[in-house]
CSV table of C-alpha atoms in Angstrom, one decimal:
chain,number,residue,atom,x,y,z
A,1,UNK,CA,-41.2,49.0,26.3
A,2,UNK,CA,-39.5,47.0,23.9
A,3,UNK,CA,-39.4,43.0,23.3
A,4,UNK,CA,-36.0,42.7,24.7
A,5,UNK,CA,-37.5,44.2,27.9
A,6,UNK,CA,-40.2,41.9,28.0
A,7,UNK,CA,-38.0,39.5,27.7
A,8,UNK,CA,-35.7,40.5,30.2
A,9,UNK,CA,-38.9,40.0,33.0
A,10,UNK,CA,-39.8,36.5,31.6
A,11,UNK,CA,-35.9,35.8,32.0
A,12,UNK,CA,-36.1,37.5,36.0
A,13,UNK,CA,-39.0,34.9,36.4
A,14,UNK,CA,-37.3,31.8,35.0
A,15,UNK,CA,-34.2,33.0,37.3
A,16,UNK,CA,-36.4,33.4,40.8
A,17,UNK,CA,-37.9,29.6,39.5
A,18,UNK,CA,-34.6,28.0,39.1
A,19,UNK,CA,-33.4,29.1,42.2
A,20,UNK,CA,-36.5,28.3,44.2
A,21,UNK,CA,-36.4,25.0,42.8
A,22,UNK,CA,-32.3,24.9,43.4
A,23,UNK,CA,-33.4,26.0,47.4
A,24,UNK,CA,-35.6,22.7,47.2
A,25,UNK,CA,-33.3,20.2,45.6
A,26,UNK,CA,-30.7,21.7,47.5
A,27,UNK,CA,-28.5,22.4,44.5
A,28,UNK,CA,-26.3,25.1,44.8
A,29,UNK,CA,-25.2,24.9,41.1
A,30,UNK,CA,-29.1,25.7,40.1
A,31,UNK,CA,-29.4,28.3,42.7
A,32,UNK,CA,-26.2,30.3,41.4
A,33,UNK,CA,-27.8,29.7,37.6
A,34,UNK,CA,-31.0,31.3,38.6
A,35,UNK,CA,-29.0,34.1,40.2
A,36,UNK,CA,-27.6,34.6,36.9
A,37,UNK,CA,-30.7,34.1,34.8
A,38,UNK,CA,-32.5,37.0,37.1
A,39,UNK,CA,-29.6,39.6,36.9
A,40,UNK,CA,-29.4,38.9,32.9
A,41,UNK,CA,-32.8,39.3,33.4
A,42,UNK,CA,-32.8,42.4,35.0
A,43,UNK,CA,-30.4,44.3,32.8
A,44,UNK,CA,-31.9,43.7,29.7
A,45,UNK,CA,-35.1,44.8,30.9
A,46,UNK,CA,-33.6,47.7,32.4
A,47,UNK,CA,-31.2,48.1,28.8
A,48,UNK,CA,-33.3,46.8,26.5
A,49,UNK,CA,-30.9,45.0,24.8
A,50,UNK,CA,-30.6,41.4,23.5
A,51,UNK,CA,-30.2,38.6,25.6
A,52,UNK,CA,-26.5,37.7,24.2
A,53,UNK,CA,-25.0,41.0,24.9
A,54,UNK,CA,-26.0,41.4,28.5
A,55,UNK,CA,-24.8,37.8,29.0
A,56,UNK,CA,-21.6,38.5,27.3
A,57,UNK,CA,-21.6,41.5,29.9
A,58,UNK,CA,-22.1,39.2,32.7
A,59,UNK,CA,-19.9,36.8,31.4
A,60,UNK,CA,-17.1,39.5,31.5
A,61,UNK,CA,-18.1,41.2,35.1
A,62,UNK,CA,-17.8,37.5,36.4
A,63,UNK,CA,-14.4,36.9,34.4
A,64,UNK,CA,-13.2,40.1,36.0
A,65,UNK,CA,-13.6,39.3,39.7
C-alpha cells in the first residue's frame, strides 16, 4: 500500500462526512460534493495514483455525460 492509497481512504471518509452532514443540513450541493470526494476517494486507493489525476479523470467522466 502506497501513500496515495492511504490517501484515497482518508478522502472516502471525508466524502461519507460531507454527505452525512449535506443529508443533515439538507444541502444537496454538499451531498453531491461528498459523492465526489468518496469516488475520488475510491479510485486512487484502488489506482494509487495522486489525488489530481483521478480528479482530472472524474472531472472528464462527468464532462462526458
Amino acid at each position: 500500500m502506497n501513500w496515495d492509497q492511504i490517501k484515497g481512504s482518508w478522502n472516502q471518509m471525508k466524502g461519507q462526512a460531507k454527505q452525512k452532514w449535506g443529508t443533515v443540513t439538507d444541502d444537496d450541493t454538499t451531498i453531491i460534493a461528498g459523492q465526489r470526494d468518496q469516488l475520488t476517494g475510491k479510485l486512487q486507493e484502488g489506482y494509487g495514483v495522486g489525488k489530481e489525476k483521478v480528479e482530472k479523470a472524474v472531472d472528464k467522466l462527468i464532462d462526458s455525460i
